[in-house]
Coordinates of C-alpha atoms in Angstrom, one line a residue:
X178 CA 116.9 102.6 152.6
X179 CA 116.3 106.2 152.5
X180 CA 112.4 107.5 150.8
X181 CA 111.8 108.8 148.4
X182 CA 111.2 112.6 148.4
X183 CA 107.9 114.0 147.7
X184 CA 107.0 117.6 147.2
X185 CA 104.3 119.8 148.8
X186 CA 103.1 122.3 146.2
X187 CA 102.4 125.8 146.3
X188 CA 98.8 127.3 146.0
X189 CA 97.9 126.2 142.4
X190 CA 99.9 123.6 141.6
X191 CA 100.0 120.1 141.4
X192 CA 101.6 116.9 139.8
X193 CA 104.5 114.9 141.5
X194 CA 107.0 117.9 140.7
X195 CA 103.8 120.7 141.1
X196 CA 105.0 120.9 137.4
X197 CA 100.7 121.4 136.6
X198 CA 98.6 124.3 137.4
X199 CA 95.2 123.5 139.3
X200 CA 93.5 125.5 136.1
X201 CA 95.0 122.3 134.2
X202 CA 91.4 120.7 132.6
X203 CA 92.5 117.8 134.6
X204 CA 92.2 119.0 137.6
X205 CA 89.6 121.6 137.5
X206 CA 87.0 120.1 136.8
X207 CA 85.9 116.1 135.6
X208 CA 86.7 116.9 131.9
X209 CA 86.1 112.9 130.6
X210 CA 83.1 111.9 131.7
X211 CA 81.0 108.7 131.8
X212 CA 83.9 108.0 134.2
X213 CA 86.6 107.8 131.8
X214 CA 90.2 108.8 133.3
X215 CA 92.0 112.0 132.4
X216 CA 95.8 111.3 131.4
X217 CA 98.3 115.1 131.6
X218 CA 99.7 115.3 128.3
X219 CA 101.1 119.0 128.8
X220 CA 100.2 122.2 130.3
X221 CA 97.0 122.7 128.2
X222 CA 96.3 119.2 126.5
X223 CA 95.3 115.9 128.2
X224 CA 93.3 112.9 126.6
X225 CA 91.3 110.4 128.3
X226 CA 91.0 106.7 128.4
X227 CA 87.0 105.8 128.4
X228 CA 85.5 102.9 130.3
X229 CA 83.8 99.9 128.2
X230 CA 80.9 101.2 126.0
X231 CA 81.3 104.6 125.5
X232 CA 84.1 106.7 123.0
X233 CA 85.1 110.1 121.9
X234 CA 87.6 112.6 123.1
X235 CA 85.9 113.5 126.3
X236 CA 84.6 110.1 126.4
X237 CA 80.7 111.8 126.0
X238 CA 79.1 109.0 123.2
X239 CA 78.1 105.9 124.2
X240 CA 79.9 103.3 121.4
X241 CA 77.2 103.0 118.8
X242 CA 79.4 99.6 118.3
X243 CA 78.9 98.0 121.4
X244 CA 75.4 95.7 120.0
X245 CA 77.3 94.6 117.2
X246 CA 75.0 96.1 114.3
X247 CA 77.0 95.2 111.8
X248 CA 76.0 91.9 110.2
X249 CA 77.8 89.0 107.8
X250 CA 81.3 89.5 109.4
X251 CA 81.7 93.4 108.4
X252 CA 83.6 95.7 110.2
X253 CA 81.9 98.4 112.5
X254 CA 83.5 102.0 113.4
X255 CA 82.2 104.3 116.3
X256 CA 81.7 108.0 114.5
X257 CA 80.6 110.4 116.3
X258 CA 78.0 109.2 118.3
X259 CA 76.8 106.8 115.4
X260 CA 78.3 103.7 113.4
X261 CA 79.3 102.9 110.3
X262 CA 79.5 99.3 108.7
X263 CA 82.4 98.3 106.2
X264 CA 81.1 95.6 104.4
X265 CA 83.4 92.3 102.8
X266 CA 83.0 91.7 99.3
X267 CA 79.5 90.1 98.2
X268 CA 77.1 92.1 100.7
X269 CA 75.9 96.0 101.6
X270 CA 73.4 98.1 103.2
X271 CA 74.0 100.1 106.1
X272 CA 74.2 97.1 108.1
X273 CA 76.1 94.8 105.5
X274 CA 72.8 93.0 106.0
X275 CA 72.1 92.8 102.2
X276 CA 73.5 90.3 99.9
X277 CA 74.4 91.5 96.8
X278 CA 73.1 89.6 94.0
X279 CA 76.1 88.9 91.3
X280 CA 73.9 86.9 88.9
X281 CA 72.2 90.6 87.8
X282 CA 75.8 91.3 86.2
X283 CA 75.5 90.5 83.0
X284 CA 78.0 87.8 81.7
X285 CA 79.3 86.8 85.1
X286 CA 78.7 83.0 83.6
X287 CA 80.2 83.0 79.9
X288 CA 79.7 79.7 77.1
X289 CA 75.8 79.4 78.4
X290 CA 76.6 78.7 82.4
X291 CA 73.9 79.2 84.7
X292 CA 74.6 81.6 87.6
X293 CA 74.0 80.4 91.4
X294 CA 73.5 83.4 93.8
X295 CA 75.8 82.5 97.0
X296 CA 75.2 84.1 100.6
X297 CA 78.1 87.1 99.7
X298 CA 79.5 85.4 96.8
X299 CA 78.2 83.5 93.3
X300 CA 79.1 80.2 91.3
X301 CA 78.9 79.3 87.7
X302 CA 77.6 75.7 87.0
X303 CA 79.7 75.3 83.6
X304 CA 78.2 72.9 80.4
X305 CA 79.9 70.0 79.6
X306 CA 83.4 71.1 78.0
X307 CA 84.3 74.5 80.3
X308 CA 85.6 74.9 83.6
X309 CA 86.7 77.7 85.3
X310 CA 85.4 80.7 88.1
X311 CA 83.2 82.3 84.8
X312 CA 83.3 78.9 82.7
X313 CA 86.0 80.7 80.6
X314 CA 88.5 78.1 80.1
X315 CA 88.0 75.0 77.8
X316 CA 87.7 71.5 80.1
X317 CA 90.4 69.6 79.6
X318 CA 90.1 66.3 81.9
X319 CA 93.4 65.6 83.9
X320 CA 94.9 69.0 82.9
X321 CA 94.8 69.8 86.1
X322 CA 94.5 66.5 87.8
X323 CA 91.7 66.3 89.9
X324 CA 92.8 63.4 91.7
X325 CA 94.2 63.6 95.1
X326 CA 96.1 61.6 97.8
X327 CA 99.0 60.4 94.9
X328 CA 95.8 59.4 92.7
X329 CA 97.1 58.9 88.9
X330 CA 94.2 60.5 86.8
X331 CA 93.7 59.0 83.0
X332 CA 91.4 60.3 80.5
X333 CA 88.8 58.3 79.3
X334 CA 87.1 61.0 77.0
X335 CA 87.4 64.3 75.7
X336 CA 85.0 65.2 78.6
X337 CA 85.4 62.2 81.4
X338 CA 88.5 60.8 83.5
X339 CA 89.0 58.2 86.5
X340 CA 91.6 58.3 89.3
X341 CA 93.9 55.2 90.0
X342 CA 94.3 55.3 93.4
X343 CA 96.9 54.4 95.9
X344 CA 96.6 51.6 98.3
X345 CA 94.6 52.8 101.0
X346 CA 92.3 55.7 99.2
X347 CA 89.1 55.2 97.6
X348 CA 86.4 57.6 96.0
X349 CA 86.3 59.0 92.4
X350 CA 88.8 61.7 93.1
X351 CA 90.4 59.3 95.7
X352 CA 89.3 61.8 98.1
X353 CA 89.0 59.6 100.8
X354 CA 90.9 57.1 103.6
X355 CA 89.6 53.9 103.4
X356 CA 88.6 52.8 107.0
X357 CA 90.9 49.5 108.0
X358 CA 89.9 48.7 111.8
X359 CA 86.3 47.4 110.6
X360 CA 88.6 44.0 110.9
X361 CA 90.8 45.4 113.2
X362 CA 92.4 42.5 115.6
X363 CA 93.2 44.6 118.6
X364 CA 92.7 43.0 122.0
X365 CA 92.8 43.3 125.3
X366 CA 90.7 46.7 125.3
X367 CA 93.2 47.8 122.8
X368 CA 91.3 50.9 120.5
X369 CA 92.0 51.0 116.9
X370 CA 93.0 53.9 115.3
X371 CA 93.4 53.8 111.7
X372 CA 95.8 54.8 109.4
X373 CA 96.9 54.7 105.3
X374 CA 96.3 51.1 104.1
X375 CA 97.3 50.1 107.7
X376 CA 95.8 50.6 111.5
X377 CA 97.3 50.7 114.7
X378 CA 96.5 49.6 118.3
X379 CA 96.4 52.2 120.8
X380 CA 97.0 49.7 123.6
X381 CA 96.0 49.6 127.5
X382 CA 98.6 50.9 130.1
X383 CA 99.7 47.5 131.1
X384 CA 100.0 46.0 127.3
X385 CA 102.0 46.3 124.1
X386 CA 102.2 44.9 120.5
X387 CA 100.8 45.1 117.4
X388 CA 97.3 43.3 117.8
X389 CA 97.9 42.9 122.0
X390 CA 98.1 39.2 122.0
X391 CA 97.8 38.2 125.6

């Protein structure tokens, strides 16, 4: 298999065809420092890739990034030598370190609902007969359901409701899987794993069925 063919270049040049000049900022001196690598991009421009912890075109700032000032998941950017913090909804400061207090907007909370300040966000604790984010919307029990799991919800008031819940749920939403291996009749070592209304027997390598019966 023959080789492949390599070229020796004249006095000042260089590059696998000698297509670059020595003068080339590349190769005449270290032009990315902190020991970043310089990468040819034509005869006069070349760009550099920086090693972990510092940025910049000739790699010369140490990321201002790197310690993670930025605080209550906001999202930091190396400029210049320094950073700057773009901050999610709810919080600011240079840092994002503040939280930003939405009860001191008037009305957030309309019908006489008392506003709860919330680490970057803020909830309205409605009087009897509103719902909604700013208690804007009349309450209306069962309009949405609030009933989960296949609960049937039925009103019981103008202001109160209760869930009819399938087999297998309990809670006053229904919210929640009633537990059936405290009376579990697994055997054998077999582990119960429960299910909807029903459990099963996860059952030792050398036995099967239902409850194991030996």
């Amino acid at each position: 298999m023959l080789g492949k063919a390599t070229c020796q270049c004249a006095l000042g040049f260089t590059g696998e065809d000698c297509q670059y000049s020595t003068t080339h900022p590349c190769y005449a001196s270290p032009s990315c420092l902190n020991g970043g690598t310089c990468h040819v991009l034509s005869q006069d421009d070349y760009e550099c890739t920086c090693q972990v912890g510092f940025t910049g075109k000739l790699c010369q700032w140490a990321d201002a990034c790197l310690s993670h000032p930025c605080a209550n998941g906001s999202t930091c950017t190396t400029v210049a030598n320094q950073f700057s913090c773009k901050c999610l909804a709810g919080f600011t400061g240079q840092k994002c370190e503040t939280d930003v207090n939405e009860c001191d907007i008037p009305g957030q909370c309309q019908h006489g609902g008392t506003c709860i300040n919330l680490p970057g966000s803020y909830q309205c604790q409605c009087p009897q007969g509103f719902t909604g984010q700013h208690c804007d919307r009349p309450y209306v029990p069962c309009a949405p359901s609030p009933c989960v799991n296949g609960g049937t919800c039925r009103q019981t008031s103008d202001f109160t409701f209760e869930c009819n819940c399938l087999p297998g749920f309990e809670g006053s939403t229904c919210e929640r899987n009633i537990d059936d291996c405290p009376n579990h009749r697994c055997q054998n070592g077999g582990v119960c794993v429960d299910g909807v209304n029903t459990y099963n027997c996860r059952c030792p390598p050398q036995w099967t069925g239902m409850e194991l019966f030996g």
